[in-house]
Amino acid sequence: MRKKATGLVLLAGLLCIAGDAAAQSRLYLGMEMGGSAAQALMMSGGDNDWATRCDLLINPAGVDLRGAECDATPDLTTWSHSMKMKGGRGALASIALGYRFGSFRAELEYFFRNSLHNDMNVPITVGDDVTLDKINEEIATADGGMEDVVSHNSFINVYYDIDVSENAAVYLGAGVGASNTSIGYMTRWQRSPDPADIGTFVDPGLKAKLAGTTTVGSARLSDSVYGFQALAGFDRRMSGSTTLGLKVRWVKYARFESANHEWDQLRSHDSTVGRGQRIVYWAGTSDLQAFAVSLALKYDL
């Protein structure tokens, strides 16, 4: 009989705990608005261009070729150069649907983030010997720039709430998700206008033809990347169903790498070398991350 009574007491206790947890468990709608800051980006790139001497629009007669350099189609290769863009400032806005269960919360969140960099005429740092030789000899300008970064993000977040008073709590959280991100990007290479500086050719006519030509790429680069974020904040209950607070987040993304884009102009002509395929370039960065501070409103449904 004593064991049976003890069992009934334990069952009653569990039902009370479950009832209390159920009373605290509820759906909520969350909204945020705030500002974001993005760090400096190091951009790199690549293309499938042929050697300049293989460009049939520049050198249709095949003058001054060196060995078998034009016998095989080149692969899409990585340039050994980079451009360091300055950091940017922008806005962040989000909407989330969450569920509370005791001290824990889980939510589905969409947030929009942008950062304005407006960093143009950034010098290109070259690392490979071939390009470095051209920079030293015949490339008069090698620079680029970035206008902005825009991202549309879908994340799953979890939080742990720590009550500091009857109507206030601090919390910590983390999330994982995916982002559709785009970058306004430009790069420019211009050869010296003086034919005497052109070392690609020996032929005087080809030196004059190549002098002053430019290769320019400007495009809205995009990629879908994974990310994770760390979150923290403070909430104060304003009414029975509404809380208002301050939230901070740090979000970091996997490597961004754009799709292929044709050059706006390649050595001052169309993005081809007359050998049957279009010439394309790509650009990427591993530095996409941001810090944001926002006002956060939650409404219990």
PDB file of C-alpha atoms in Angstrom:
ATOM      1  CA  MET A   1       0.000   0.000   0.000  1.00  0.00           C
ATOM      2  CA  ARG A   2       2.873   2.383   0.868  1.00  0.00           C
ATOM      3  CA  LYS A   3       4.528   1.752  -2.524  1.00  0.00           C
ATOM      4  CA  LYS A   4       1.226   2.408  -4.272  1.00  0.00           C
ATOM      5  CA  ALA A   5       0.767   5.682  -2.391  1.00  0.00           C
ATOM      6  CA  THR A   6       4.318   6.752  -3.234  1.00  0.00           C
ATOM      7  CA  GLY A   7       3.695   5.986  -6.893  1.00  0.00           C
ATOM      8  CA  LEU A   8       0.535   8.109  -6.882  1.00  0.00           C
ATOM      9  CA  VAL A   9       2.420  11.031  -5.333  1.00  0.00           C
ATOM     10  CA  LEU A  10       5.183  10.802  -7.949  1.00  0.00           C
ATOM     11  CA  LEU A  11       2.629  10.595 -10.755  1.00  0.00           C
ATOM     12  CA  ALA A  12       0.806  13.626  -9.392  1.00  0.00           C
ATOM     13  CA  GLY A  13       4.107  15.502  -9.216  1.00  0.00           C
ATOM     14  CA  LEU A  14       4.980  14.645 -12.805  1.00  0.00           C
ATOM     15  CA  LEU A  15       1.533  15.746 -13.980  1.00  0.00           C
ATOM     16  CA  CYS A  16       1.981  19.070 -12.183  1.00  0.00           C
ATOM     17  CA  ILE A  17       5.406  19.613 -13.801  1.00  0.00           C
ATOM     18  CA  ALA A  18       4.012  18.672 -17.208  1.00  0.00           C
ATOM     19  CA  GLY A  19       1.042  20.987 -16.703  1.00  0.00           C
ATOM     20  CA  ASP A  20       3.332  23.856 -15.736  1.00  0.00           C
ATOM     21  CA  ALA A  21       5.587  23.232 -18.778  1.00  0.00           C
ATOM     22  CA  ALA A  22       2.512  23.110 -21.023  1.00  0.00           C
ATOM     23  CA  ALA A  23       1.380  26.427 -19.602  1.00  0.00           C
ATOM     24  CA  GLN A  24       4.739  27.933 -20.542  1.00  0.00           C
ATOM     25  CA  SER A  25       4.886  26.273 -23.948  1.00  0.00           C
ATOM     26  CA  ARG A  26       3.516  28.519 -26.658  1.00  0.00           C
ATOM     27  CA  LEU A  27       4.050  29.727 -30.183  1.00  0.00           C
ATOM     28  CA  TYR A  28       5.391  33.208 -30.745  1.00  0.00           C
ATOM     29  CA  LEU A  29       6.033  35.540 -33.643  1.00  0.00           C
ATOM     30  CA  GLY A  30       9.286  37.491 -33.625  1.00  0.00           C
ATOM     31  CA  MET A  31      10.379  40.571 -35.586  1.00  0.00           C
ATOM     32  CA  GLU A  32      13.634  42.521 -35.630  1.00  0.00           C
ATOM     33  CA  MET A  33      15.059  45.680 -37.125  1.00  0.00           C
ATOM     34  CA  GLY A  34      18.608  46.905 -36.726  1.00  0.00           C
ATOM     35  CA  GLY A  35      22.014  47.614 -38.199  1.00  0.00           C
ATOM     36  CA  SER A  36      24.854  45.365 -39.336  1.00  0.00           C
ATOM     37  CA  ALA A  37      28.586  45.720 -39.837  1.00  0.00           C
ATOM     38  CA  ALA A  38      30.620  43.520 -42.210  1.00  0.00           C
ATOM     39  CA  GLN A  39      34.354  42.986 -42.063  1.00  0.00           C
ATOM     40  CA  ALA A  40      36.816  43.636 -44.878  1.00  0.00           C
ATOM     41  CA  LEU A  41      36.750  41.057 -47.693  1.00  0.00           C
ATOM     42  CA  MET A  42      39.637  39.476 -49.572  1.00  0.00           C
ATOM     43  CA  MET A  43      38.379  38.670 -53.094  1.00  0.00           C
ATOM     44  CA  SER A  44      40.131  36.285 -55.505  1.00  0.00           C
ATOM     45  CA  GLY A  45      39.191  35.026 -58.963  1.00  0.00           C
ATOM     46  CA  GLY A  46      39.934  33.020 -62.053  1.00  0.00           C
ATOM     47  CA  ASP A  47      39.053  32.576 -65.726  1.00  0.00           C
ATOM     48  CA  ASN A  48      39.567  30.315 -68.756  1.00  0.00           C
ATOM     49  CA  ASP A  49      41.412  32.871 -70.882  1.00  0.00           C
ATOM     50  CA  TRP A  50      44.121  31.880 -73.343  1.00  0.00           C
ATOM     51  CA  ALA A  51      47.557  33.445 -73.425  1.00  0.00           C
ATOM     52  CA  THR A  52      47.408  36.832 -75.165  1.00  0.00           C
ATOM     53  CA  ARG A  53      49.529  35.513 -78.063  1.00  0.00           C
ATOM     54  CA  CYS A  54      46.787  32.900 -78.701  1.00  0.00           C
ATOM     55  CA  ASP A  55      44.078  35.550 -79.071  1.00  0.00           C
ATOM     56  CA  LEU A  56      43.073  35.332 -82.741  1.00  0.00           C
ATOM     57  CA  LEU A  57      41.323  38.708 -82.562  1.00  0.00           C
ATOM     58  CA  ILE A  58      44.645  40.291 -81.562  1.00  0.00           C
ATOM     59  CA  ASN A  59      47.038  37.940 -83.366  1.00  0.00           C
ATOM     60  CA  PRO A  60      45.157  36.228 -86.235  1.00  0.00           C
ATOM     61  CA  ALA A  61      48.362  35.272 -88.052  1.00  0.00           C
ATOM     62  CA  GLY A  62      49.869  33.485 -85.031  1.00  0.00           C
ATOM     63  CA  VAL A  63      52.978  35.696 -84.883  1.00  0.00           C
ATOM     64  CA  ASP A  64      55.539  35.371 -82.066  1.00  0.00           C
ATOM     65  CA  LEU A  65      54.097  32.132 -80.629  1.00  0.00           C
ATOM     66  CA  ARG A  66      56.262  30.280 -78.129  1.00  0.00           C
ATOM     67  CA  GLY A  67      56.242  26.532 -78.520  1.00  0.00           C
ATOM     68  CA  ALA A  68      52.901  24.730 -78.206  1.00  0.00           C
ATOM     69  CA  GLU A  69      51.246  27.292 -75.920  1.00  0.00           C
ATOM     70  CA  CYS A  70      48.171  27.535 -78.141  1.00  0.00           C
ATOM     71  CA  ASP A  71      47.696  23.825 -78.916  1.00  0.00           C
ATOM     72  CA  ALA A  72      45.318  22.960 -76.037  1.00  0.00           C
ATOM     73  CA  THR A  73      42.284  24.652 -74.495  1.00  0.00           C
ATOM     74  CA  PRO A  74      43.190  26.026 -71.069  1.00  0.00           C
ATOM     75  CA  ASP A  75      41.256  24.975 -67.977  1.00  0.00           C
ATOM     76  CA  LEU A  76      39.333  27.336 -65.737  1.00  0.00           C
ATOM     77  CA  THR A  77      42.210  28.372 -63.528  1.00  0.00           C
ATOM     78  CA  THR A  78      42.697  30.453 -60.409  1.00  0.00           C
ATOM     79  CA  TRP A  79      44.494  33.744 -60.561  1.00  0.00           C
ATOM     80  CA  SER A  80      47.075  34.187 -57.904  1.00  0.00           C
ATOM     81  CA  HIS A  81      45.925  37.673 -56.974  1.00  0.00           C
ATOM     82  CA  SER A  82      43.570  39.282 -54.504  1.00  0.00           C
ATOM     83  CA  MET A  83      41.851  42.550 -53.635  1.00  0.00           C
ATOM     84  CA  LYS A  84      41.193  43.599 -50.039  1.00  0.00           C
ATOM     85  CA  MET A  85      37.879  45.463 -49.845  1.00  0.00           C
ATOM     86  CA  LYS A  86      37.109  47.624 -46.820  1.00  0.00           C
ATOM     87  CA  GLY A  87      34.317  46.748 -44.396  1.00  0.00           C
ATOM     88  CA  GLY A  88      30.744  47.893 -44.855  1.00  0.00           C
ATOM     89  CA  ARG A  89      27.674  49.027 -42.924  1.00  0.00           C
ATOM     90  CA  GLY A  90      24.054  48.205 -43.578  1.00  0.00           C
ATOM     91  CA  ALA A  91      20.700  47.064 -42.239  1.00  0.00           C
ATOM     92  CA  LEU A  92      19.186  43.838 -40.937  1.00  0.00           C
ATOM     93  CA  ALA A  93      15.518  42.877 -40.682  1.00  0.00           C
ATOM     94  CA  SER A  94      14.029  39.539 -39.684  1.00  0.00           C
ATOM     95  CA  ILE A  95      10.828  37.637 -39.011  1.00  0.00           C
ATOM     96  CA  ALA A  96      10.645  34.364 -37.077  1.00  0.00           C
ATOM     97  CA  LEU A  97       8.127  31.789 -35.905  1.00  0.00           C
ATOM     98  CA  GLY A  98       9.157  30.140 -32.656  1.00  0.00           C
ATOM     99  CA  TYR A  99       7.985  27.790 -29.912  1.00  0.00           C
ATOM    100  CA  ARG A 100       8.791  27.992 -26.218  1.00  0.00           C
ATOM    101  CA  PHE A 101       9.128  24.899 -24.049  1.00  0.00           C
ATOM    102  CA  GLY A 102      10.237  25.783 -20.558  1.00  0.00           C
ATOM    103  CA  SER A 103      13.526  27.669 -20.672  1.00  0.00           C
ATOM    104  CA  PHE A 104      14.208  26.646 -24.251  1.00  0.00           C
ATOM    105  CA  ARG A 105      13.024  28.046 -27.556  1.00  0.00           C
ATOM    106  CA  ALA A 106      13.313  26.872 -31.153  1.00  0.00           C
ATOM    107  CA  GLU A 107      12.481  28.990 -34.163  1.00  0.00           C
ATOM    108  CA  LEU A 108      12.495  29.256 -37.927  1.00  0.00           C
ATOM    109  CA  GLU A 109      13.901  32.609 -39.005  1.00  0.00           C
ATOM    110  CA  TYR A 110      14.174  34.568 -42.229  1.00  0.00           C
ATOM    111  CA  PHE A 111      16.410  37.619 -42.189  1.00  0.00           C
ATOM    112  CA  PHE A 112      17.566  40.125 -44.776  1.00  0.00           C
ATOM    113  CA  ARG A 113      20.989  41.692 -44.470  1.00  0.00           C
ATOM    114  CA  ASN A 114      22.944  44.122 -46.598  1.00  0.00           C
ATOM    115  CA  SER A 115      26.232  45.978 -46.268  1.00  0.00           C
ATOM    116  CA  LEU A 116      27.353  48.931 -48.360  1.00  0.00           C
ATOM    117  CA  HIS A 117      31.080  48.807 -49.111  1.00  0.00           C
ATOM    118  CA  ASN A 118      31.375  51.214 -52.083  1.00  0.00           C
ATOM    119  CA  ASP A 119      35.069  50.467 -52.273  1.00  0.00           C
ATOM    120  CA  MET A 120      36.372  51.107 -55.791  1.00  0.00           C
ATOM    121  CA  ASN A 121      39.819  51.350 -57.414  1.00  0.00           C
ATOM    122  CA  VAL A 122      41.270  48.822 -54.971  1.00  0.00           C
ATOM    123  CA  PRO A 123      44.782  47.774 -56.112  1.00  0.00           C
ATOM    124  CA  ILE A 124      45.210  44.119 -57.045  1.00  0.00           C
ATOM    125  CA  THR A 125      47.916  42.169 -55.250  1.00  0.00           C
ATOM    126  CA  VAL A 126      49.495  39.633 -57.606  1.00  0.00           C
ATOM    127  CA  GLY A 127      51.116  36.393 -56.471  1.00  0.00           C
ATOM    128  CA  ASP A 128      51.916  34.329 -59.591  1.00  0.00           C
ATOM    129  CA  ASP A 129      55.052  35.005 -61.635  1.00  0.00           C
ATOM    130  CA  VAL A 130      53.380  35.273 -65.063  1.00  0.00           C
ATOM    131  CA  THR A 131      50.918  37.954 -63.991  1.00  0.00           C
ATOM    132  CA  LEU A 132      53.558  39.670 -61.859  1.00  0.00           C
ATOM    133  CA  ASP A 133      55.827  39.984 -64.912  1.00  0.00           C
ATOM    134  CA  LYS A 134      53.005  41.657 -66.831  1.00  0.00           C
ATOM    135  CA  ILE A 135      52.300  44.009 -63.921  1.00  0.00           C
ATOM    136  CA  ASN A 136      55.954  45.004 -63.818  1.00  0.00           C
ATOM    137  CA  GLU A 137      56.272  45.425 -67.587  1.00  0.00           C
ATOM    138  CA  GLU A 138      53.081  46.272 -69.457  1.00  0.00           C
ATOM    139  CA  ILE A 139      50.031  46.420 -67.168  1.00  0.00           C
ATOM    140  CA  ALA A 140      49.458  50.061 -66.276  1.00  0.00           C
ATOM    141  CA  THR A 141      46.317  49.557 -64.158  1.00  0.00           C
ATOM    142  CA  ALA A 142      45.131  46.529 -62.208  1.00  0.00           C
ATOM    143  CA  ASP A 143      42.331  47.282 -59.791  1.00  0.00           C
ATOM    144  CA  GLY A 144      38.770  46.459 -58.867  1.00  0.00           C
ATOM    145  CA  GLY A 145      36.000  47.199 -56.442  1.00  0.00           C
ATOM    146  CA  MET A 146      32.833  46.164 -54.686  1.00  0.00           C
ATOM    147  CA  GLU A 147      29.596  48.069 -54.197  1.00  0.00           C
ATOM    148  CA  ASP A 148      27.540  46.033 -51.741  1.00  0.00           C
ATOM    149  CA  VAL A 149      26.649  42.623 -50.333  1.00  0.00           C
ATOM    150  CA  VAL A 150      23.001  41.524 -50.109  1.00  0.00           C
ATOM    151  CA  SER A 151      21.858  38.277 -48.473  1.00  0.00           C
ATOM    152  CA  HIS A 152      18.522  36.521 -47.947  1.00  0.00           C
ATOM    153  CA  ASN A 153      18.862  34.028 -45.089  1.00  0.00           C
ATOM    154  CA  SER A 154      16.812  31.086 -43.768  1.00  0.00           C
ATOM    155  CA  PHE A 155      17.983  29.749 -40.375  1.00  0.00           C
ATOM    156  CA  ILE A 156      16.937  27.328 -37.645  1.00  0.00           C
ATOM    157  CA  ASN A 157      17.787  28.742 -34.208  1.00  0.00           C
ATOM    158  CA  VAL A 158      17.698  27.386 -30.654  1.00  0.00           C
ATOM    159  CA  TYR A 159      17.828  29.505 -27.463  1.00  0.00           C
ATOM    160  CA  TYR A 160      18.162  29.105 -23.728  1.00  0.00           C
ATOM    161  CA  ASP A 161      16.378  31.752 -21.634  1.00  0.00           C
ATOM    162  CA  ILE A 162      17.688  32.767 -18.217  1.00  0.00           C
ATOM    163  CA  ASP A 163      15.153  34.645 -16.063  1.00  0.00           C
ATOM    164  CA  VAL A 164      16.597  37.661 -14.279  1.00  0.00           C
ATOM    165  CA  SER A 165      13.254  38.863 -12.880  1.00  0.00           C
ATOM    166  CA  GLU A 166       9.562  38.099 -13.207  1.00  0.00           C
ATOM    167  CA  ASN A 167       9.304  40.083 -16.448  1.00  0.00           C
ATOM    168  CA  ALA A 168      12.835  40.004 -17.870  1.00  0.00           C
ATOM    169  CA  ALA A 169      15.245  37.417 -19.233  1.00  0.00           C
ATOM    170  CA  VAL A 170      18.587  37.187 -20.953  1.00  0.00           C
ATOM    171  CA  TYR A 171      19.265  34.469 -23.502  1.00  0.00           C
ATOM    172  CA  LEU A 172      21.937  32.731 -25.536  1.00  0.00           C
ATOM    173  CA  GLY A 173      21.378  30.993 -28.843  1.00  0.00           C
ATOM    174  CA  ALA A 174      22.867  29.474 -31.973  1.00  0.00           C
ATOM    175  CA  GLY A 175      21.616  28.757 -35.462  1.00  0.00           C
ATOM    176  CA  VAL A 176      22.439  27.100 -38.766  1.00  0.00           C
ATOM    177  CA  GLY A 177      21.035  27.811 -42.190  1.00  0.00           C
ATOM    178  CA  ALA A 178      21.546  28.878 -45.781  1.00  0.00           C
ATOM    179  CA  SER A 179      21.878  32.197 -47.548  1.00  0.00           C
ATOM    180  CA  ASN A 180      21.334  33.426 -51.095  1.00  0.00           C
ATOM    181  CA  THR A 181      24.037  36.090 -51.319  1.00  0.00           C
ATOM    182  CA  SER A 182      25.023  38.538 -54.049  1.00  0.00           C
ATOM    183  CA  ILE A 183      27.957  40.927 -54.410  1.00  0.00           C
ATOM    184  CA  GLY A 184      28.286  43.947 -56.698  1.00  0.00           C
ATOM    185  CA  TYR A 185      31.758  43.381 -58.173  1.00  0.00           C
ATOM    186  CA  MET A 186      34.155  44.944 -60.679  1.00  0.00           C
ATOM    187  CA  THR A 187      37.710  44.244 -61.872  1.00  0.00           C
ATOM    188  CA  ARG A 188      39.807  46.071 -64.458  1.00  0.00           C
ATOM    189  CA  TRP A 189      43.140  45.419 -66.179  1.00  0.00           C
ATOM    190  CA  GLN A 190      44.626  47.977 -68.561  1.00  0.00           C
ATOM    191  CA  ARG A 191      47.838  47.739 -70.556  1.00  0.00           C
ATOM    192  CA  SER A 192      50.224  50.625 -70.998  1.00  0.00           C
ATOM    193  CA  PRO A 193      49.353  52.906 -73.931  1.00  0.00           C
ATOM    194  CA  ASP A 194      53.046  52.992 -74.890  1.00  0.00           C
ATOM    195  CA  PRO A 195      53.904  50.177 -77.375  1.00  0.00           C
ATOM    196  CA  ALA A 196      57.478  50.179 -76.053  1.00  0.00           C
ATOM    197  CA  ASP A 197      56.188  48.809 -72.730  1.00  0.00           C
ATOM    198  CA  ILE A 198      54.503  45.780 -74.340  1.00  0.00           C
ATOM    199  CA  GLY A 199      56.626  42.679 -73.800  1.00  0.00           C
ATOM    200  CA  THR A 200      54.078  40.091 -74.937  1.00  0.00           C
ATOM    201  CA  PHE A 201      55.032  40.556 -78.610  1.00  0.00           C
ATOM    202  CA  VAL A 202      58.215  41.302 -80.506  1.00  0.00           C
ATOM    203  CA  ASP A 203      56.386  42.401 -83.656  1.00  0.00           C
ATOM    204  CA  PRO A 204      56.014  46.242 -83.625  1.00  0.00           C
ATOM    205  CA  GLY A 205      52.538  46.114 -85.210  1.00  0.00           C
ATOM    206  CA  LEU A 206      51.227  43.757 -82.548  1.00  0.00           C
ATOM    207  CA  LYS A 207      52.845  45.832 -79.798  1.00  0.00           C
ATOM    208  CA  ALA A 208      50.927  48.863 -81.043  1.00  0.00           C
ATOM    209  CA  LYS A 209      47.704  46.858 -81.396  1.00  0.00           C
ATOM    210  CA  LEU A 210      47.858  45.528 -77.839  1.00  0.00           C
ATOM    211  CA  ALA A 211      48.953  48.809 -76.201  1.00  0.00           C
ATOM    212  CA  GLY A 212      46.182  50.513 -74.213  1.00  0.00           C
ATOM    213  CA  THR A 213      43.723  47.602 -74.372  1.00  0.00           C
ATOM    214  CA  THR A 214      41.556  46.878 -71.333  1.00  0.00           C
ATOM    215  CA  THR A 215      39.916  43.836 -69.775  1.00  0.00           C
ATOM    216  CA  VAL A 216      36.899  44.722 -67.640  1.00  0.00           C
ATOM    217  CA  GLY A 217      34.423  42.611 -65.693  1.00  0.00           C
ATOM    218  CA  SER A 218      31.455  44.060 -63.796  1.00  0.00           C
ATOM    219  CA  ALA A 219      28.595  41.898 -62.607  1.00  0.00           C
ATOM    220  CA  ARG A 220      26.251  41.055 -59.769  1.00  0.00           C
ATOM    221  CA  LEU A 221      27.895  37.877 -58.470  1.00  0.00           C
ATOM    222  CA  SER A 222      25.705  35.402 -56.575  1.00  0.00           C
ATOM    223  CA  ASP A 223      25.973  32.105 -54.723  1.00  0.00           C
ATOM    224  CA  SER A 224      24.023  30.022 -52.197  1.00  0.00           C
ATOM    225  CA  VAL A 225      26.117  29.368 -49.100  1.00  0.00           C
ATOM    226  CA  TYR A 226      25.670  27.701 -45.723  1.00  0.00           C
ATOM    227  CA  GLY A 227      26.186  29.607 -42.498  1.00  0.00           C
ATOM    228  CA  PHE A 228      25.998  29.547 -38.726  1.00  0.00           C
ATOM    229  CA  GLN A 229      25.338  32.237 -36.162  1.00  0.00           C
ATOM    230  CA  ALA A 230      25.756  32.980 -32.462  1.00  0.00           C
ATOM    231  CA  LEU A 231      23.018  35.005 -30.763  1.00  0.00           C
ATOM    232  CA  ALA A 232      22.460  36.739 -27.425  1.00  0.00           C
ATOM    233  CA  GLY A 233      19.979  39.224 -26.074  1.00  0.00           C
ATOM    234  CA  PHE A 234      17.777  40.698 -23.387  1.00  0.00           C
ATOM    235  CA  ASP A 235      13.956  40.627 -23.344  1.00  0.00           C
ATOM    236  CA  ARG A 236      11.520  42.523 -21.147  1.00  0.00           C
ATOM    237  CA  ARG A 237       7.822  41.688 -21.046  1.00  0.00           C
ATOM    238  CA  MET A 238       5.764  44.761 -21.930  1.00  0.00           C
ATOM    239  CA  SER A 239       2.347  43.089 -21.587  1.00  0.00           C
ATOM    240  CA  GLY A 240       0.912  39.641 -21.111  1.00  0.00           C
ATOM    241  CA  SER A 241       1.772  38.596 -24.660  1.00  0.00           C
ATOM    242  CA  THR A 242       4.465  41.036 -25.854  1.00  0.00           C
ATOM    243  CA  THR A 243       8.178  41.330 -25.113  1.00  0.00           C
ATOM    244  CA  LEU A 244      10.648  43.915 -26.374  1.00  0.00           C
ATOM    245  CA  GLY A 245      14.407  43.574 -26.229  1.00  0.00           C
ATOM    246  CA  LEU A 246      17.854  44.038 -27.660  1.00  0.00           C
ATOM    247  CA  LYS A 247      19.550  41.298 -29.684  1.00  0.00           C
ATOM    248  CA  VAL A 248      23.093  40.856 -30.996  1.00  0.00           C
ATOM    249  CA  ARG A 249      24.276  38.294 -33.535  1.00  0.00           C
ATOM    250  CA  TRP A 250      27.418  37.218 -35.313  1.00  0.00           C
ATOM    251  CA  VAL A 251      26.933  35.269 -38.529  1.00  0.00           C
ATOM    252  CA  LYS A 252      29.624  33.502 -40.551  1.00  0.00           C
ATOM    253  CA  TYR A 253      29.211  31.959 -44.015  1.00  0.00           C
ATOM    254  CA  ALA A 254      31.003  29.229 -45.950  1.00  0.00           C
ATOM    255  CA  ARG A 255      33.112  30.168 -48.963  1.00  0.00           C
ATOM    256  CA  PHE A 256      31.297  32.250 -51.577  1.00  0.00           C
ATOM    257  CA  GLU A 257      32.104  31.410 -55.205  1.00  0.00           C
ATOM    258  CA  SER A 258      30.211  32.970 -58.082  1.00  0.00           C
ATOM    259  CA  ALA A 259      28.921  31.427 -61.283  1.00  0.00           C
ATOM    260  CA  ASN A 260      30.840  32.147 -64.498  1.00  0.00           C
ATOM    261  CA  HIS A 261      30.451  35.546 -66.156  1.00  0.00           C
ATOM    262  CA  GLU A 262      31.664  36.787 -69.522  1.00  0.00           C
ATOM    263  CA  TRP A 263      33.981  39.771 -69.562  1.00  0.00           C
ATOM    264  CA  ASP A 264      32.416  43.121 -70.457  1.00  0.00           C
ATOM    265  CA  GLN A 265      35.439  43.466 -72.669  1.00  0.00           C
ATOM    266  CA  LEU A 266      38.517  41.296 -73.082  1.00  0.00           C
ATOM    267  CA  ARG A 267      41.613  43.125 -74.356  1.00  0.00           C
ATOM    268  CA  SER A 268      39.172  45.762 -75.676  1.00  0.00           C
ATOM    269  CA  HIS A 269      37.107  43.270 -77.712  1.00  0.00           C
ATOM    270  CA  ASP A 270      34.285  40.795 -77.055  1.00  0.00           C
ATOM    271  CA  SER A 271      34.713  38.026 -74.452  1.00  0.00           C
ATOM    272  CA  THR A 272      36.246  35.504 -76.857  1.00  0.00           C
ATOM    273  CA  VAL A 273      39.599  34.723 -78.461  1.00  0.00           C
ATOM    274  CA  GLY A 274      38.067  33.328 -81.670  1.00  0.00           C
ATOM    275  CA  ARG A 275      38.759  29.692 -80.777  1.00  0.00           C
ATOM    276  CA  GLY A 276      35.230  28.365 -80.344  1.00  0.00           C
ATOM    277  CA  GLN A 277      34.348  29.120 -76.719  1.00  0.00           C
ATOM    278  CA  ARG A 278      33.418  32.141 -74.652  1.00  0.00           C
ATOM    279  CA  ILE A 279      35.907  33.462 -72.122  1.00  0.00           C
ATOM    280  CA  VAL A 280      34.441  33.550 -68.604  1.00  0.00           C
ATOM    281  CA  TYR A 281      35.627  34.556 -65.151  1.00  0.00           C
ATOM    282  CA  TRP A 282      34.514  33.921 -61.564  1.00  0.00           C
ATOM    283  CA  ALA A 283      35.285  35.499 -58.206  1.00  0.00           C
ATOM    284  CA  GLY A 284      34.979  34.393 -54.592  1.00  0.00           C
ATOM    285  CA  THR A 285      35.776  35.026 -50.948  1.00  0.00           C
ATOM    286  CA  SER A 286      35.970  33.115 -47.657  1.00  0.00           C
ATOM    287  CA  ASP A 287      35.454  36.227 -45.535  1.00  0.00           C
ATOM    288  CA  LEU A 288      31.663  36.683 -45.559  1.00  0.00           C
ATOM    289  CA  GLN A 289      30.566  37.423 -42.008  1.00  0.00           C
ATOM    290  CA  ALA A 290      28.770  40.178 -40.140  1.00  0.00           C
ATOM    291  CA  PHE A 291      27.888  41.510 -36.693  1.00  0.00           C
ATOM    292  CA  ALA A 292      24.421  42.969 -36.069  1.00  0.00           C
ATOM    293  CA  VAL A 293      22.499  44.714 -33.283  1.00  0.00           C
ATOM    294  CA  SER A 294      18.717  44.983 -33.446  1.00  0.00           C
ATOM    295  CA  LEU A 295      15.522  45.720 -31.539  1.00  0.00           C
ATOM    296  CA  ALA A 296      13.564  42.489 -31.131  1.00  0.00           C
ATOM    297  CA  LEU A 297       9.803  42.267 -30.656  1.00  0.00           C
ATOM    298  CA  LYS A 298       8.051  38.986 -29.780  1.00  0.00           C
ATOM    299  CA  TYR A 299       4.326  38.356 -29.618  1.00  0.00           C
ATOM    300  CA  ASP A 300       2.906  35.199 -28.061  1.00  0.00           C
ATOM    301  CA  LEU A 301       0.281  33.598 -30.279  1.00  0.00           C
TER     302      LEU A 301
END
